[in-house]
Amino acid sequence: MHPYFKMKTVIRVPFEDIDAFNVVHNAKYFCYFERGRVEYLRHLGFMDDGDESLKNLEVAIVEHYCSYRKPARFDDDLSIHLRISYLKNSSFQFQYLITRDEESSLLTLGYSNLVFFNSVTLKPKTLNPELRDAVTQFEGDHLGQMTGIPEL
Amino acid sequence: MHPYFKMKTVIRVPFEDIDAFNVVHNAKYFCYFERGRVEYLRHLGFMDDGDESLKNLEVAIVEHYCSYRKPARFDDDLSIHLRISYLKNSSFQFQYLITRDEESSLLTLGYSNLVFFNSVTLKPKTLNPELRDAVTQFEGDHLGQMTGIPEL
Amino acid sequence: MHPYFKMKTVIRVPFEDIDAFNVVHNAKYFCYFERGRVEYLRHLGFMDDGDESLKNLEVAIVEHYCSYRKPARFDDDLSIHLRISYLKNSSFQFQYLITRDEESSLLTLGYSNLVFFNSVTLKPKTLNPELRDAVTQFEGDHLGQMTGIPEL
Amino acid sequence: MHPYFKMKTVIRVPFEDIDAFNVVHNAKYFCYFERGRVEYLRHLGFMDDGDESLKNLEVAIVEHYCSYRKPARFDDDLSIHLRISYLKNSSFQFQYLITRDEESSLLTLGYSNLVFFNSVTLKPKTLNPELRDAVTQFEGDHLGQMTGIPEL
């Protein structure tokens, strides 16, 4: 277990994600980040209410960053390691490390800066208190401490 | 101009659609069919009303078929040839031929069986009369005549 | 266990596959079929050789068909049920049923007609005898018996 | 014409790129950037040699960044404005602005840090001199001058 990244989820790379150079297409990693975010919410108990749980996904991405270190390939079992690094009133940051399971070497590293918003009015909204409490408890002392991405 | 397929639209194959065998991925053709349907509606004047024009896209796909004859490749300029082959009360069929521009040889052939539906109630709805009239006039005598896909 | 479809694999629908009508996009089902084919080969022991196992994926899709009965939605756990319905010299057919786990109701039904080919020469090639034997043994008496898709 | 971004290409947003919140999915912008890069190379005469021209696409993406200002929507005609901001021995940077045509307001802003590599050996390679000369001439005095992304 990584000391900062306490949550991970696994993805097997499907053929459809492979590009003409036989590696995972660069844009697909942002979809892997997204699947990680959903599983992080589930891990904290916020994907259990069916359609209601979608309310927790009303987040707008403000900024995206990805650093590509080594390519992922067809049929790789990848681990997406996630953490929330800070939580403000309506904005927060997810950080990601992607590793290939059998070797635990770092393939990809990234972050998303996000804002909660109301999908009807399109205005930012305050993070709901239950989710704030759950994240604060889960991330512990590491929350808000640093802005860089701690590597493996 | 093909005698049956009176409408066409052009797509340049982007790198993202190419798979590990250096050809357009099999699922992407159904996206090309979809872009063709939107341009067909535009050609008949049914994409001019902004968000209102989306109402004309409330169609559910009931069946999809595609026959792959030759692969399309990166940076190909493809022509999507379209026709509506029949129109019933709330259902209708689009047929497609895809050719590569420079040689006009047939790459792909397919059809979609579709039903108009109300996206709120999820019930089938009657095709709006203005669209019915426009399609009937555009397709002319070929409408409803045959069920097979006329090739080039 | 379905009497004809003896193999299944599970997919959780990610956010990226959902379209503007809040259902899985029509083209994505062909990607789900593809992931099923890979897991079918793995189940029979033909995905264990790293890059060599990719040779077993040198198949060209000749025809694709999908019937959409009910929509799949975000975060659904879908089961892809697969069978090979016939095996000729270099061609064969995969059939698919997709169900939603909690209710086992049929969402989607489809087939792929495929041809083994050499990805360098692009010529059809004979199905390798080990794979033929494994499929024949796995599918048993149902292989080659019927051409329709047996529903649930 | 933007003083720094001298090249642009246009994309009409297809239905397949729209997510459940009725906006272009966040990962798709990286595909739009990619289409822009191909058209930039074509504009400079480096996509004319068929398969040979693919050699000019043997670039590995090292870092990706995107800032999302306003969402793009279905059927929008988007302009992708591109520039190469610096050229080193084997690495260089593309910068992008995406605007919606009718209002020319800024939707998205991003950059890619890239390295030319040999797709067989997977080693970095020196940028070919013809491409270097063409870029240097096209970008003019702005090449290498600044590292930030000049906005509209």
Coordinates of C-alpha atoms in Angstrom, one line a residue:
Chain A
M1 CA 0.0 0.0 0.0
H2 CA 1.3 3.4 -1.0
P3 CA 1.5 5.7 2.0
Y4 CA -0.3 8.5 0.2
F5 CA -2.5 6.6 -2.3
K6 CA -4.6 4.4 0.0
M7 CA -7.2 3.4 -2.7
K8 CA -6.7 1.5 -5.9
T9 CA -8.8 -0.1 -8.6
V10 CA -7.8 -2.4 -11.4
I11 CA -8.5 -2.2 -15.2
R12 CA -7.7 -4.8 -17.8
V13 CA -6.7 -3.0 -21.0
P14 CA -9.2 -3.9 -23.8
F15 CA -8.3 -4.1 -27.5
E16 CA -10.4 -1.0 -28.3
D17 CA -8.0 1.2 -26.3
I18 CA -4.9 0.2 -28.3
D19 CA -3.8 2.6 -31.0
A20 CA -1.8 2.1 -34.2
F21 CA 1.5 2.0 -32.3
N22 CA 0.2 -0.9 -30.2
V23 CA 0.0 1.1 -27.0
V24 CA -2.9 2.5 -25.0
H25 CA -4.0 5.7 -26.8
N26 CA -3.0 8.9 -24.9
A27 CA -6.6 10.1 -24.3
K28 CA -7.7 6.8 -22.7
Y29 CA -5.8 7.5 -19.5
F30 CA -8.2 10.3 -18.7
C31 CA -11.0 7.7 -18.9
Y32 CA -9.0 5.4 -16.6
F33 CA -8.7 8.3 -14.2
E34 CA -12.5 8.7 -14.4
R35 CA -13.2 5.1 -13.6
G36 CA -10.9 5.4 -10.6
R37 CA -12.9 8.4 -9.3
V38 CA -16.1 6.4 -9.5
E39 CA -14.5 3.5 -7.6
Y40 CA -13.1 5.9 -5.0
L41 CA -16.6 7.2 -4.3
R42 CA -17.9 3.7 -4.1
H43 CA -15.2 2.8 -1.7
L44 CA -16.4 5.6 0.5
G45 CA -20.0 4.5 0.3
F46 CA -21.2 7.2 -2.2
M47 CA -22.3 5.0 -5.1
D48 CA -24.9 2.9 -3.4
D49 CA -28.1 4.9 -4.0
G50 CA -28.7 4.1 -7.7
D51 CA -29.5 7.3 -9.7
E52 CA -29.2 9.4 -6.5
S53 CA -25.5 8.5 -6.3
L54 CA -25.0 10.2 -9.7
K55 CA -25.5 13.5 -7.9
N56 CA -22.0 12.9 -6.4
L57 CA -20.6 12.9 -9.9
E58 CA -21.8 16.4 -10.8
V59 CA -18.2 17.6 -10.9
A60 CA -16.8 19.8 -13.6
I61 CA -13.1 19.2 -14.6
V62 CA -11.3 22.5 -14.5
E63 CA -7.8 21.2 -15.3
H64 CA -6.2 17.9 -16.4
Y65 CA -2.6 16.9 -16.4
C66 CA -1.0 13.6 -17.4
S67 CA 2.7 12.6 -17.5
Y68 CA 3.4 9.5 -19.6
R69 CA 6.4 7.5 -18.4
K70 CA 6.0 4.1 -20.0
P71 CA 3.3 2.8 -22.3
A72 CA 0.5 0.4 -21.3
R73 CA -0.3 -2.4 -23.7
F74 CA -3.1 -4.7 -24.7
D75 CA -4.4 -7.0 -21.9
D76 CA -2.2 -5.4 -19.2
D77 CA -3.8 -5.4 -15.8
L78 CA -3.3 -1.8 -14.6
S79 CA -3.7 -0.5 -11.1
I80 CA -5.1 3.0 -10.8
H81 CA -4.0 4.4 -7.4
L82 CA -6.0 7.5 -6.2
R83 CA -6.0 10.1 -3.6
I84 CA -7.7 13.4 -3.0
S85 CA -4.9 15.8 -2.2
Y86 CA -7.0 18.9 -1.1
L87 CA -10.6 19.9 -0.5
K88 CA -11.7 23.5 -0.6
N89 CA -15.3 24.8 -0.4
S90 CA -16.4 23.6 -3.8
S91 CA -13.2 22.5 -5.5
F92 CA -10.8 19.6 -4.9
Q93 CA -8.0 17.6 -6.6
F94 CA -7.7 14.0 -7.5
Q95 CA -4.2 12.6 -8.0
Y96 CA -3.4 9.4 -9.9
L97 CA -0.6 6.9 -10.3
I98 CA -1.0 4.1 -12.8
T99 CA 1.1 1.0 -12.5
R100 CA 1.3 -2.3 -14.3
D101 CA 0.5 -5.0 -11.8
E102 CA 3.2 -7.6 -12.3
E103 CA 6.1 -5.1 -11.9
S104 CA 4.6 -2.2 -10.0
S105 CA 6.6 0.2 -12.2
L106 CA 5.1 3.6 -12.7
L107 CA 3.5 4.1 -16.2
T108 CA 1.4 7.3 -15.8
L109 CA 1.0 10.0 -13.3
G110 CA -1.7 12.7 -13.3
Y111 CA -4.1 15.0 -11.6
S112 CA -7.6 16.5 -12.1
N113 CA -8.7 19.8 -10.6
L114 CA -12.4 19.6 -10.1
V115 CA -15.4 21.7 -9.0
F116 CA -18.7 20.5 -7.7
F117 CA -21.6 22.0 -9.7
N118 CA -25.3 21.8 -10.1
S119 CA -26.0 20.1 -13.4
V120 CA -29.2 22.1 -13.9
T121 CA -28.0 25.6 -13.0
L122 CA -24.4 24.9 -14.0
K123 CA -23.3 26.9 -11.0
P124 CA -20.6 25.6 -8.5
K125 CA -22.1 24.2 -5.4
T126 CA -20.7 23.4 -1.9
L127 CA -19.3 19.9 -1.5
N128 CA -21.9 17.9 0.5
P129 CA -20.9 17.6 4.2
E130 CA -21.2 13.8 4.3
L131 CA -18.7 13.4 1.4
R132 CA -16.4 16.0 2.9
D133 CA -16.3 14.1 6.2
A134 CA -15.8 10.8 4.6
V135 CA -12.9 12.1 2.5
T136 CA -11.3 13.9 5.4
Q137 CA -11.4 10.7 7.5
F138 CA -10.2 8.5 4.7
E139 CA -7.2 10.6 3.6
G140 CA -6.2 11.6 7.1
D141 CA -3.2 13.8 7.7
H142 CA -2.1 13.8 4.1
L143 CA -5.1 15.9 3.0
G144 CA -4.1 19.4 2.1
Q145 CA -0.4 18.9 3.0
M146 CA 1.3 19.0 -0.4
T147 CA 0.6 20.1 -3.9
G148 CA 3.0 17.9 -5.9
I149 CA 2.2 14.3 -6.8
P150 CA 4.1 11.9 -4.5
E151 CA 5.6 9.1 -6.7
L152 CA 6.2 5.5 -5.8
Chain B
M1 CA -24.5 10.1 -57.6
H2 CA -25.8 6.7 -56.7
P3 CA -29.4 6.3 -58.0
Y4 CA -30.7 5.1 -54.5
F5 CA -28.2 6.9 -52.2
K6 CA -28.9 10.6 -53.0
M7 CA -27.1 12.0 -49.9
K8 CA -23.5 11.7 -48.9
T9 CA -21.2 13.2 -46.3
V10 CA -17.5 13.0 -45.9
I11 CA -15.3 11.9 -43.0
R12 CA -11.5 12.0 -42.7
V13 CA -10.4 9.1 -40.5
P14 CA -8.6 10.4 -37.4
F15 CA -5.7 8.6 -35.7
E16 CA -7.9 7.8 -32.7
D17 CA -10.2 5.5 -34.8
I18 CA -7.3 3.3 -35.8
D19 CA -6.7 0.0 -34.0
A20 CA -3.7 -2.2 -33.4
F21 CA -4.0 -3.8 -36.9
N22 CA -3.7 -0.3 -38.5
V23 CA -7.3 -0.2 -39.7
V24 CA -10.5 1.6 -38.5
H25 CA -11.8 -0.3 -35.5
N26 CA -15.0 -2.3 -36.3
A27 CA -17.2 -0.4 -33.8
K28 CA -16.3 3.0 -35.3
Y29 CA -18.3 2.4 -38.4
F30 CA -21.5 2.7 -36.3
C31 CA -20.3 6.1 -35.2
Y32 CA -19.8 7.0 -38.9
F33 CA -23.3 5.9 -39.7
E34 CA -24.5 8.1 -36.9
R35 CA -22.7 11.2 -38.2
G36 CA -24.3 10.4 -41.6
R37 CA -27.8 10.4 -40.0
V38 CA -27.2 13.9 -38.5
E39 CA -26.0 15.3 -41.8
Y40 CA -29.0 13.7 -43.6
L41 CA -31.3 15.5 -41.2
R42 CA -29.4 18.7 -41.7
H43 CA -29.6 18.3 -45.5
L44 CA -33.4 18.1 -45.2
G45 CA -33.5 21.2 -42.9
F46 CA -34.0 19.5 -39.6
M47 CA -30.9 20.6 -37.7
D48 CA -31.3 24.3 -37.9
D49 CA -33.2 25.0 -34.7
G50 CA -30.4 24.6 -32.1
D51 CA -31.4 22.6 -29.2
E52 CA -34.9 22.1 -30.7
S53 CA -33.3 20.2 -33.6
L54 CA -32.2 17.6 -31.1
K55 CA -35.8 16.5 -30.8
N56 CA -35.3 15.0 -34.2
L57 CA -32.6 12.8 -32.9
E58 CA -34.8 11.1 -30.3
V59 CA -34.6 7.8 -32.1
A60 CA -33.8 4.4 -30.5
I61 CA -31.8 2.0 -32.5
V62 CA -33.6 -1.4 -32.7
E63 CA -31.2 -3.3 -34.9
H64 CA -27.8 -2.7 -36.4
Y65 CA -26.0 -4.5 -39.2
C66 CA -22.7 -3.9 -40.9
S67 CA -20.8 -5.9 -43.6
Y68 CA -17.1 -5.2 -43.7
R69 CA -15.7 -5.6 -47.3
K70 CA -12.4 -3.7 -47.2
P71 CA -10.7 -1.9 -44.3
A72 CA -10.5 1.9 -44.0
R73 CA -7.2 3.3 -42.9
F74 CA -5.7 6.4 -41.2
D75 CA -6.3 9.7 -43.0
D76 CA -8.7 8.2 -45.6
D77 CA -11.3 10.5 -46.8
L78 CA -14.5 8.4 -46.6
S79 CA -17.9 9.1 -48.1
I80 CA -20.9 7.9 -46.2
H81 CA -23.8 7.4 -48.6
L82 CA -27.2 7.4 -47.0
R83 CA -30.8 6.6 -47.8
I84 CA -34.0 6.0 -45.8
S85 CA -35.4 2.8 -47.3
Y86 CA -38.8 2.7 -45.6
L87 CA -40.9 4.8 -43.2
K88 CA -43.7 3.3 -41.1
N89 CA -45.7 5.0 -38.4
S90 CA -42.9 5.4 -35.8
S91 CA -40.2 3.2 -37.3
F92 CA -37.9 3.5 -40.3
Q93 CA -34.6 2.3 -41.8
F94 CA -31.4 4.0 -42.7
Q95 CA -29.1 2.2 -45.1
Y96 CA -25.4 3.1 -45.6
L97 CA -22.6 2.5 -48.1
I98 CA -19.1 3.7 -47.2
T99 CA -16.6 4.3 -50.0
R100 CA -13.1 5.6 -50.1
D101 CA -13.1 8.7 -52.1
E102 CA -10.2 8.3 -54.5
E103 CA -11.3 4.9 -55.8
S104 CA -15.0 4.8 -55.0
S105 CA -14.7 1.1 -54.1
L106 CA -17.1 -0.2 -51.5
L107 CA -15.6 -0.6 -48.0
T108 CA -18.6 -1.1 -45.8
L109 CA -22.4 -1.6 -46.1
G110 CA -24.9 -1.4 -43.3
Y111 CA -28.4 -0.6 -42.0
S112 CA -30.0 0.7 -38.8
N113 CA -33.6 -0.1 -37.9
L114 CA -34.9 2.8 -35.8
V115 CA -37.9 3.9 -33.8
F116 CA -38.8 7.5 -32.8
F117 CA -39.4 7.8 -29.1
N118 CA -40.0 10.4 -26.5
S119 CA -36.8 10.7 -24.4
V120 CA -38.8 11.5 -21.3
T121 CA -41.5 8.8 -21.4
L122 CA -39.3 6.4 -23.4
K123 CA -42.4 5.4 -25.4
P124 CA -42.4 5.3 -29.2
K125 CA -43.9 8.3 -30.8
T126 CA -45.2 9.1 -34.3
L127 CA -42.7 10.5 -36.7
N128 CA -43.4 14.2 -37.0
P129 CA -45.3 15.0 -40.2
E130 CA -42.9 17.7 -41.5
L131 CA -40.0 15.2 -41.4
R132 CA -42.2 12.5 -43.0
D133 CA -43.0 14.8 -45.9
A134 CA -39.4 15.9 -46.3
V135 CA -38.1 12.3 -46.4
T136 CA -40.9 11.2 -48.8
Q137 CA -40.1 14.0 -51.2
F138 CA -36.3 13.5 -51.0
E139 CA -36.3 9.7 -51.4
G140 CA -39.1 9.7 -54.0
D141 CA -40.1 6.5 -55.7
H142 CA -37.4 4.4 -54.0
L143 CA -39.0 4.8 -50.6
G144 CA -40.5 1.5 -49.4
Q145 CA -39.7 -0.4 -52.6
M146 CA -37.0 -2.8 -51.4
T147 CA -35.6 -4.2 -48.3
G148 CA -32.1 -5.3 -49.4
I149 CA -29.3 -2.8 -49.6
P150 CA -28.6 -1.8 -53.2
E151 CA -24.8 -1.8 -53.7
L152 CA -22.8 0.4 -56.0
Chain C
M1 CA -25.9 -21.3 -16.7
H2 CA -27.5 -20.9 -20.2
P3 CA -27.6 -24.3 -22.0
Y4 CA -26.0 -22.9 -25.1
F5 CA -23.9 -20.0 -23.8
K6 CA -21.5 -21.7 -21.4
M7 CA -19.1 -18.8 -21.0
K8 CA -19.7 -15.4 -19.6
T9 CA -17.7 -12.4 -18.6
V10 CA -18.7 -9.3 -16.6
I11 CA -18.3 -5.6 -17.5
R12 CA -19.1 -2.6 -15.3
V13 CA -20.4 0.3 -17.5
P14 CA -18.1 3.3 -17.2
F15 CA -19.2 6.9 -17.5
E16 CA -17.3 7.3 -20.7
D17 CA -19.7 4.8 -22.5
I18 CA -22.8 6.8 -21.6
D19 CA -24.3 9.0 -24.3
A20 CA -26.5 12.2 -24.1
F21 CA -29.6 10.1 -23.6
N22 CA -28.1 8.5 -20.5
V23 CA -27.7 5.0 -21.9
V24 CA -24.8 3.1 -23.3
H25 CA -24.0 4.4 -26.8
N26 CA -25.0 1.9 -29.5
A27 CA -21.5 1.4 -30.9
K28 CA -20.1 0.4 -27.5
Y29 CA -21.8 -2.9 -27.5
F30 CA -19.5 -4.1 -30.3
C31 CA -16.6 -3.3 -28.0
Y32 CA -18.3 -5.3 -25.2
F33 CA -18.6 -8.2 -27.7
E34 CA -14.9 -7.9 -28.4
R35 CA -13.9 -8.0 -24.7
G36 CA -16.0 -11.1 -24.5
R37 CA -14.1 -12.7 -27.3
V38 CA -10.8 -12.1 -25.6
E39 CA -12.1 -13.6 -22.3
Y40 CA -13.5 -16.6 -24.2
L41 CA -10.0 -17.2 -25.7
R42 CA -8.5 -16.8 -22.2
H43 CA -11.0 -19.3 -20.7
L44 CA -9.8 -21.8 -23.3
G45 CA -6.2 -21.2 -22.5
F46 CA -5.3 -19.1 -25.6
M47 CA -4.3 -15.8 -23.9
D48 CA -1.4 -17.1 -21.8
D49 CA 1.6 -16.6 -24.1
G50 CA 2.0 -12.8 -23.9
D51 CA 2.5 -11.3 -27.3
E52 CA 2.2 -14.8 -29.0
S53 CA -1.4 -15.0 -27.8
L54 CA -2.2 -12.0 -29.9
K55 CA -1.8 -14.3 -33.0
N56 CA -5.1 -15.8 -31.9
L57 CA -6.7 -12.4 -32.3
E58 CA -5.8 -12.1 -36.0
V59 CA -9.4 -12.3 -37.0
A60 CA -11.2 -10.0 -39.5
I61 CA -14.8 -9.2 -38.8
V62 CA -16.9 -9.9 -41.9
E63 CA -20.4 -9.1 -40.6
H64 CA -21.8 -7.6 -37.3
Y65 CA -25.3 -7.7 -36.0
C66 CA -26.8 -6.3 -32.9
S67 CA -30.4 -6.3 -31.6
Y68 CA -31.1 -3.7 -28.9
R69 CA -33.9 -4.8 -26.5
K70 CA -33.4 -2.7 -23.4
P71 CA -30.8 0.0 -22.7
A72 CA -27.9 -0.5 -20.4
R73 CA -27.1 2.4 -18.0
F74 CA -24.2 3.9 -16.1
D75 CA -22.6 1.6 -13.5
D76 CA -24.6 -1.4 -14.6
D77 CA -22.8 -4.7 -14.1
L78 CA -23.4 -6.5 -17.4
S79 CA -22.8 -10.1 -18.2
I80 CA -21.6 -10.9 -21.7
H81 CA -22.7 -14.5 -22.5
L82 CA -20.7 -16.0 -25.5
R83 CA -20.7 -19.1 -27.7
I84 CA -19.1 -20.1 -30.9
S85 CA -22.0 -21.4 -33.0
Y86 CA -20.1 -22.8 -36.0
L87 CA -16.5 -23.4 -37.1
K88 CA -15.5 -23.8 -40.8
N89 CA -12.1 -24.0 -42.3
S90 CA -11.1 -20.4 -41.7
S91 CA -14.4 -18.7 -40.7
F92 CA -16.5 -19.0 -37.6
Q93 CA -19.3 -17.2 -35.7
F94 CA -19.5 -15.8 -32.2
Q95 CA -23.0 -15.2 -30.7
Y96 CA -23.6 -12.9 -27.7
L97 CA -26.3 -12.2 -25.2
I98 CA -25.9 -9.3 -22.8
T99 CA -27.9 -9.3 -19.5
R100 CA -28.0 -7.0 -16.5
D101 CA -26.9 -9.0 -13.6
E102 CA -29.4 -8.2 -10.9
E103 CA -32.4 -9.2 -13.1
S104 CA -31.0 -11.4 -15.8
S105 CA -33.2 -9.8 -18.4
L106 CA -32.0 -9.7 -21.9
L107 CA -30.6 -6.3 -23.0
T108 CA -28.8 -7.0 -26.2
L109 CA -28.3 -9.9 -28.6
G110 CA -25.8 -10.1 -31.4
Y111 CA -23.4 -12.1 -33.6
S112 CA -20.1 -11.6 -35.4
N113 CA -19.0 -13.5 -38.5
L114 CA -15.2 -13.8 -38.4
V115 CA -12.4 -15.0 -40.6
F116 CA -8.9 -15.8 -39.4
F117 CA -6.3 -14.0 -41.3
N118 CA -2.5 -13.3 -41.4
S119 CA -2.0 -9.7 -40.4
V120 CA 1.1 -9.4 -42.6
T121 CA -0.3 -10.9 -45.9
L122 CA -3.9 -10.0 -45.1
K123 CA -4.9 -13.4 -46.5
P124 CA -7.3 -15.8 -44.7
K125 CA -5.6 -18.6 -42.9
T126 CA -6.7 -21.9 -41.5
L127 CA -7.8 -21.9 -37.9
N128 CA -5.0 -23.4 -35.8
P129 CA -5.8 -27.0 -34.8
E130 CA -5.3 -26.5 -31.1
L131 CA -7.9 -23.7 -31.0
R132 CA -10.2 -25.8 -33.2
D133 CA -10.0 -28.8 -30.8
A134 CA -10.5 -26.6 -27.7
V135 CA -13.6 -24.9 -29.1
T136 CA -15.0 -28.2 -30.3
Q137 CA -14.6 -29.7 -26.9
F138 CA -15.9 -26.7 -25.1
E139 CA -19.0 -26.1 -27.2
G140 CA -19.8 -29.8 -27.5
D141 CA -23.0 -30.9 -29.4
H142 CA -24.2 -27.4 -29.8
L143 CA -21.4 -26.5 -32.3
G144 CA -22.8 -26.2 -35.8
Q145 CA -26.3 -27.2 -34.9
M146 CA -28.2 -24.0 -35.4
T147 CA -27.8 -20.7 -37.1
G148 CA -30.3 -18.5 -35.1
I149 CA -29.3 -17.0 -31.7
P150 CA -30.9 -19.0 -28.9
E151 CA -32.4 -16.5 -26.4
L152 CA -32.6 -16.8 -22.7
Chain D
M1 CA -5.9 35.4 -37.2
H2 CA -4.3 35.0 -33.8
P3 CA -0.8 36.5 -33.7
Y4 CA 0.7 33.4 -32.2
F5 CA -1.6 30.6 -33.4
K6 CA -1.3 30.9 -37.2
M7 CA -2.9 27.6 -38.0
K8 CA -6.4 26.3 -37.3
T9 CA -8.6 23.4 -38.3
V10 CA -12.3 22.9 -37.7
I11 CA -14.2 20.0 -36.1
R12 CA -17.9 19.5 -35.9
V13 CA -18.8 17.8 -32.6
P14 CA -20.4 14.4 -33.3
F15 CA -23.1 12.8 -31.0
E16 CA -20.6 10.1 -30.0
D17 CA -18.4 12.6 -28.2
I18 CA -21.2 13.9 -25.9
D19 CA -21.4 12.6 -22.4
A20 CA -24.3 12.1 -19.9
F21 CA -24.1 15.8 -18.9
N22 CA -24.7 16.8 -22.6
V23 CA -21.2 18.3 -23.1
V24 CA -18.1 17.0 -24.9
H25 CA -16.5 14.4 -22.7
N26 CA -13.3 15.6 -21.1
A27 CA -11.0 13.0 -22.7
K28 CA -12.2 13.9 -26.2
Y29 CA -10.3 17.2 -26.3
F30 CA -7.0 15.3 -26.4
C31 CA -8.3 13.6 -29.6
Y32 CA -9.2 17.0 -31.0
F33 CA -5.7 18.2 -30.2
E34 CA -4.4 15.1 -32.1
R35 CA -6.5 15.9 -35.2
G36 CA -5.1 19.4 -35.0
R37 CA -1.5 18.1 -35.0
V38 CA -2.2 16.0 -38.1
E39 CA -3.7 19.0 -40.0
Y40 CA -0.7 21.2 -38.9
L41 CA 1.7 18.6 -40.5
R42 CA -0.5 18.6 -43.6
H43 CA -0.5 22.4 -43.7
L44 CA 3.3 22.3 -43.8
G45 CA 3.4 19.6 -46.5
F46 CA 4.2 16.6 -44.3
M47 CA 1.1 14.4 -44.9
D48 CA 1.4 14.0 -48.6
D49 CA 3.4 10.8 -48.9
G50 CA 0.8 8.2 -48.0
D51 CA 2.2 5.7 -45.5
E52 CA 5.5 7.4 -45.5
S53 CA 3.9 10.5 -44.0
L54 CA 3.0 8.4 -41.0
K55 CA 6.7 8.5 -40.1
N56 CA 6.2 12.1 -39.1
L57 CA 3.7 10.9 -36.5
E58 CA 6.1 8.8 -34.6
V59 CA 5.9 11.1 -31.7
A60 CA 5.5 10.0 -28.1
I61 CA 3.5 12.3 -25.8
V62 CA 5.5 13.0 -22.7
E63 CA 3.0 15.4 -20.9
H64 CA -0.5 16.6 -21.6
Y65 CA -2.3 19.5 -20.1
C66 CA -5.8 20.8 -20.6
S67 CA -7.7 23.7 -19.0
Y68 CA -11.5 23.6 -19.5
R69 CA -13.1 27.0 -19.5
K70 CA -16.5 26.5 -21.1
P71 CA -18.1 23.3 -22.4
A72 CA -18.5 22.4 -26.1
R73 CA -21.8 20.9 -27.1
F74 CA -23.3 18.6 -29.7
D75 CA -23.0 19.9 -33.3
D76 CA -20.8 22.8 -32.3
D77 CA -18.3 23.9 -35.0
L78 CA -15.1 24.1 -33.1
S79 CA -11.8 25.7 -34.2
I80 CA -8.6 24.1 -33.0
H81 CA -5.9 26.8 -33.1
L82 CA -2.3 25.4 -33.0
R83 CA 1.2 26.5 -32.7
I84 CA 4.6 24.8 -32.0
S85 CA 6.0 26.9 -29.2
Y86 CA 9.6 25.4 -29.0
L87 CA 11.7 22.9 -30.9
K88 CA 14.7 21.2 -29.2
N89 CA 16.8 18.3 -30.6
S90 CA 14.2 15.6 -30.4
S91 CA 11.5 17.2 -28.3
F92 CA 9.0 20.0 -29.0
Q93 CA 5.7 21.5 -27.7
F94 CA 2.3 21.9 -29.3
Q95 CA -0.1 24.5 -27.8
Y96 CA -3.8 24.6 -28.5
L97 CA -6.7 27.0 -28.1
I98 CA -10.2 25.7 -28.9
T99 CA -12.9 28.2 -29.7
R100 CA -16.5 27.9 -30.8
D101 CA -16.9 29.5 -34.2
E102 CA -19.8 31.7 -33.9
E103 CA -18.6 33.6 -30.8
S104 CA -14.8 33.0 -30.9
S105 CA -14.9 32.6 -27.1
L106 CA -12.2 30.4 -25.6
L107 CA -13.5 27.0 -24.5
T108 CA -10.3 25.0 -23.9
L109 CA -6.6 25.6 -23.8
G110 CA -3.9 23.0 -23.6
Y111 CA -0.4 21.8 -24.5
S112 CA 1.4 18.6 -25.4
N113 CA 5.1 18.0 -24.8
L114 CA 6.3 15.5 -27.4
V115 CA 9.4 13.5 -28.3
F116 CA 10.1 12.1 -31.8
F117 CA 10.9 8.4 -31.5
N118 CA 11.6 5.4 -33.7
S119 CA 8.5 3.2 -33.5
V120 CA 10.7 0.0 -33.9
T121 CA 13.5 0.7 -31.5
L122 CA 11.3 2.9 -29.2
K123 CA 14.3 5.3 -28.8
P124 CA 14.1 9.1 -29.2
K125 CA 15.3 10.3 -32.6
T126 CA 16.4 13.6 -34.0
L127 CA 13.6 15.7 -35.6
N128 CA 14.1 15.4 -39.4
P129 CA 15.7 18.6 -40.8
E130 CA 13.0 19.2 -43.4
L131 CA 10.3 19.3 -40.7
R132 CA 12.5 21.5 -38.5
D133 CA 13.0 24.0 -41.3
A134 CA 9.4 24.1 -42.2
V135 CA 8.3 24.7 -38.6
T136 CA 10.9 27.3 -38.0
Q137 CA 9.8 29.2 -41.1
F138 CA 6.1 28.9 -40.3
E139 CA 6.3 29.9 -36.7
G140 CA 8.8 32.6 -37.2
D141 CA 9.9 34.8 -34.3
H142 CA 7.5 33.3 -31.9
L143 CA 9.3 30.0 -31.8
G144 CA 11.0 29.4 -28.5
Q145 CA 10.1 32.8 -27.2
M146 CA 7.7 32.0 -24.4
T147 CA 6.6 29.0 -22.4
G148 CA 3.1 30.1 -21.3
I149 CA 0.1 29.7 -23.6
P150 CA -0.9 33.1 -25.1
E151 CA -4.7 33.4 -24.8
L152 CA -7.0 35.2 -27.2

